[in-house]
Amino acid sequence: MIAPNVAFRPAPPRILGIDPGSTASGVCVYDPAISSPVVYAAKVDNVALLAALRARELPGVSLSGPHVMVVEMMQARGMPTANAELRTLVWLGRLIEGWGGEW
């Protein structure tokens, strides 16, 4: 039974954090509602990560339910750009598209 005059607050969404790279990306799933909030952390091959995002499933961690994806973005610095940076930008877009949810 809920006590009177107590507002119900839904659990905050999990955060799926991605630091994209040209061939592999850093991935972290953070759940602010539990005492050990980091539920997944790994460096994942981009092809495997894209498939996992589409399937909503990392090894041992479901990505169904309320999740928000946070992605490190790249910024122009007025200097020449390396090929690896351009590949990272392509993967950044593919990962966002593969997620298909809020980011």
C-alpha positions as protocol buffer text, in pm:
chain_id: "A"
residue {
  index: 1
  type: MET
  ca { x: 0 y: 0 z: 0 }
}
residue {
  index: 2
  type: ILE
  ca { x: 130 y: 346 z: -89 }
}
residue {
  index: 3
  type: ALA
  ca { x: 119 y: 599 z: 192 }
}
residue {
  index: 4
  type: PRO
  ca { x: -108 y: 898 z: 131 }
}
residue {
  index: 5
  type: ASN
  ca { x: 55 y: 1219 z: 3 }
}
residue {
  index: 6
  type: VAL
  ca { x: 363 y: 1027 z: -117 }
}
residue {
  index: 7
  type: ALA
  ca { x: 435 y: 1083 z: -484 }
}
residue {
  index: 8
  type: PHE
  ca { x: 523 y: 776 z: -686 }
}
residue {
  index: 9
  type: ARG
  ca { x: 847 y: 821 z: -877 }
}
residue {
  index: 10
  type: PRO
  ca { x: 935 y: 574 z: -1148 }
}
residue {
  index: 11
  type: ALA
  ca { x: 1290 y: 440 z: -1152 }
}
residue {
  index: 12
  type: PRO
  ca { x: 1525 y: 651 z: -1364 }
}
residue {
  index: 13
  type: PRO
  ca { x: 1624 y: 496 z: -1697 }
}
residue {
  index: 14
  type: ARG
  ca { x: 1946 y: 306 z: -1739 }
}
residue {
  index: 15
  type: ILE
  ca { x: 2220 y: 489 z: -1923 }
}
residue {
  index: 16
  type: LEU
  ca { x: 2396 y: 320 z: -2213 }
}
residue {
  index: 17
  type: GLY
  ca { x: 2721 y: 510 z: -2258 }
}
residue {
  index: 18
  type: ILE
  ca { x: 2931 y: 465 z: -2572 }
}
residue {
  index: 19
  type: ASP
  ca { x: 3275 y: 605 z: -2651 }
}
residue {
  index: 20
  type: PRO
  ca { x: 3296 y: 527 z: -3024 }
}
residue {
  index: 21
  type: GLY
  ca { x: 3614 y: 420 z: -3195 }
}
residue {
  index: 22
  type: SER
  ca { x: 3717 y: 337 z: -3550 }
}
residue {
  index: 23
  type: THR
  ca { x: 3704 y: -43 z: -3497 }
}
residue {
  index: 24
  type: ALA
  ca { x: 3586 y: -95 z: -3137 }
}
residue {
  index: 25
  type: SER
  ca { x: 3400 y: 118 z: -2884 }
}
residue {
  index: 26
  type: GLY
  ca { x: 3392 y: 153 z: -2508 }
}
residue {
  index: 27
  type: VAL
  ca { x: 3050 y: 59 z: -2368 }
}
residue {
  index: 28
  type: CYS
  ca { x: 2904 y: 105 z: -2020 }
}
residue {
  index: 29
  type: VAL
  ca { x: 2554 y: 34 z: -1889 }
}
residue {
  index: 30
  type: TYR
  ca { x: 2483 y: 238 z: -1577 }
}
residue {
  index: 31
  type: ASP
  ca { x: 2175 y: 183 z: -1359 }
}
residue {
  index: 32
  type: PRO
  ca { x: 2134 y: 470 z: -1110 }
}
residue {
  index: 33
  type: ALA
  ca { x: 1860 y: 282 z: -923 }
}
residue {
  index: 34
  type: ILE
  ca { x: 2086 y: 10 z: -778 }
}
residue {
  index: 35
  type: SER
  ca { x: 2373 y: 9 z: -527 }
}
residue {
  index: 36
  type: SER
  ca { x: 2636 y: -120 z: -775 }
}
residue {
  index: 37
  type: PRO
  ca { x: 2530 y: 94 z: -1071 }
}
residue {
  index: 38
  type: VAL
  ca { x: 2780 y: -22 z: -1335 }
}
residue {
  index: 39
  type: VAL
  ca { x: 2613 y: -336 z: -1472 }
}
residue {
  index: 40
  type: TYR
  ca { x: 2828 y: -369 z: -1786 }
}
residue {
  index: 41
  type: ALA
  ca { x: 3159 y: -223 z: -1900 }
}
residue {
  index: 42
  type: ALA
  ca { x: 3368 y: -347 z: -2192 }
}
residue {
  index: 43
  type: LYS
  ca { x: 3545 y: -259 z: -2514 }
}
residue {
  index: 44
  type: VAL
  ca { x: 3332 y: -411 z: -2791 }
}
residue {
  index: 45
  type: ASP
  ca { x: 3404 y: -463 z: -3160 }
}
residue {
  index: 46
  type: ASN
  ca { x: 3184 y: -221 z: -3356 }
}
residue {
  index: 47
  type: VAL
  ca { x: 3025 y: -490 z: -3575 }
}
residue {
  index: 48
  type: ALA
  ca { x: 2927 y: -690 z: -3266 }
}
residue {
  index: 49
  type: LEU
  ca { x: 2808 y: -374 z: -3088 }
}
residue {
  index: 50
  type: LEU
  ca { x: 2586 y: -274 z: -3380 }
}
residue {
  index: 51
  type: ALA
  ca { x: 2426 y: -621 z: -3377 }
}
residue {
  index: 52
  type: ALA
  ca { x: 2381 y: -601 z: -2998 }
}
residue {
  index: 53
  type: LEU
  ca { x: 2213 y: -261 z: -3020 }
}
residue {
  index: 54
  type: ARG
  ca { x: 1973 y: -385 z: -3286 }
}
residue {
  index: 55
  type: ALA
  ca { x: 1894 y: -695 z: -3076 }
}
residue {
  index: 56
  type: ARG
  ca { x: 1874 y: -487 z: -2754 }
}
residue {
  index: 57
  type: GLU
  ca { x: 2105 y: -734 z: -2580 }
}
residue {
  index: 58
  type: LEU
  ca { x: 2466 y: -708 z: -2465 }
}
residue {
  index: 59
  type: PRO
  ca { x: 2635 y: -1020 z: -2322 }
}
residue {
  index: 60
  type: GLY
  ca { x: 2438 y: -1089 z: -2004 }
}
residue {
  index: 61
  type: VAL
  ca { x: 2257 y: -751 z: -2010 }
}
residue {
  index: 62
  type: SER
  ca { x: 1917 y: -680 z: -2162 }
}
residue {
  index: 63
  type: LEU
  ca { x: 1874 y: -336 z: -2317 }
}
residue {
  index: 64
  type: SER
  ca { x: 1496 y: -359 z: -2320 }
}
residue {
  index: 65
  type: GLY
  ca { x: 1300 y: -125 z: -2099 }
}
residue {
  index: 66
  type: PRO
  ca { x: 1382 y: 241 z: -2036 }
}
residue {
  index: 67
  type: HIS
  ca { x: 1734 y: 320 z: -2154 }
}
residue {
  index: 68
  type: VAL
  ca { x: 1894 y: 639 z: -2279 }
}
residue {
  index: 69
  type: MET
  ca { x: 2201 y: 616 z: -2500 }
}
residue {
  index: 70
  type: VAL
  ca { x: 2474 y: 872 z: -2436 }
}
residue {
  index: 71
  type: VAL
  ca { x: 2740 y: 894 z: -2707 }
}
residue {
  index: 72
  type: GLU
  ca { x: 3063 y: 1089 z: -2712 }
}
residue {
  index: 73
  type: MET
  ca { x: 3046 y: 1324 z: -3010 }
}
residue {
  index: 74
  type: MET
  ca { x: 3334 y: 1451 z: -3218 }
}
residue {
  index: 75
  type: GLN
  ca { x: 3398 y: 1819 z: -3277 }
}
residue {
  index: 76
  type: ALA
  ca { x: 3576 y: 2009 z: -3551 }
}
residue {
  index: 77
  type: ARG
  ca { x: 3907 y: 2150 z: -3429 }
}
residue {
  index: 78
  type: GLY
  ca { x: 4024 y: 2331 z: -3744 }
}
residue {
  index: 79
  type: MET
  ca { x: 4301 y: 2077 z: -3803 }
}
residue {
  index: 80
  type: PRO
  ca { x: 4351 y: 1797 z: -4057 }
}
residue {
  index: 81
  type: THR
  ca { x: 4140 y: 1488 z: -3986 }
}
residue {
  index: 82
  type: ALA
  ca { x: 4288 y: 1138 z: -3977 }
}
residue {
  index: 83
  type: ASN
  ca { x: 4125 y: 843 z: -4154 }
}
residue {
  index: 84
  type: ALA
  ca { x: 4060 y: 676 z: -3817 }
}
residue {
  index: 85
  type: GLU
  ca { x: 3858 y: 980 z: -3709 }
}
residue {
  index: 86
  type: LEU
  ca { x: 3646 y: 960 z: -4023 }
}
residue {
  index: 87
  type: ARG
  ca { x: 3585 y: 588 z: -3966 }
}
residue {
  index: 88
  type: THR
  ca { x: 3483 y: 670 z: -3608 }
}
residue {
  index: 89
  type: LEU
  ca { x: 3229 y: 923 z: -3737 }
}
residue {
  index: 90
  type: VAL
  ca { x: 3080 y: 662 z: -3969 }
}
residue {
  index: 91
  type: TRP
  ca { x: 3050 y: 417 z: -3678 }
}
residue {
  index: 92
  type: LEU
  ca { x: 2901 y: 686 z: -3457 }
}
residue {
  index: 93
  type: GLY
  ca { x: 2615 y: 731 z: -3703 }
}
residue {
  index: 94
  type: ARG
  ca { x: 2567 y: 358 z: -3753 }
}
residue {
  index: 95
  type: LEU
  ca { x: 2551 y: 296 z: -3376 }
}
residue {
  index: 96
  type: ILE
  ca { x: 2296 y: 573 z: -3325 }
}
residue {
  index: 97
  type: GLU
  ca { x: 2086 y: 436 z: -3610 }
}
residue {
  index: 98
  type: GLY
  ca { x: 2120 y: 80 z: -3478 }
}
residue {
  index: 99
  type: TRP
  ca { x: 1998 y: 191 z: -3135 }
}
residue {
  index: 100
  type: GLY
  ca { x: 1693 y: 360 z: -3282 }
}
residue {
  index: 101
  type: GLY
  ca { x: 1590 y: 505 z: -2946 }
}
residue {
  index: 102
  type: GLU
  ca { x: 1652 y: 816 z: -2743 }
}
residue {
  index: 103
  type: TRP
  ca { x: 2011 y: 942 z: -2744 }
}
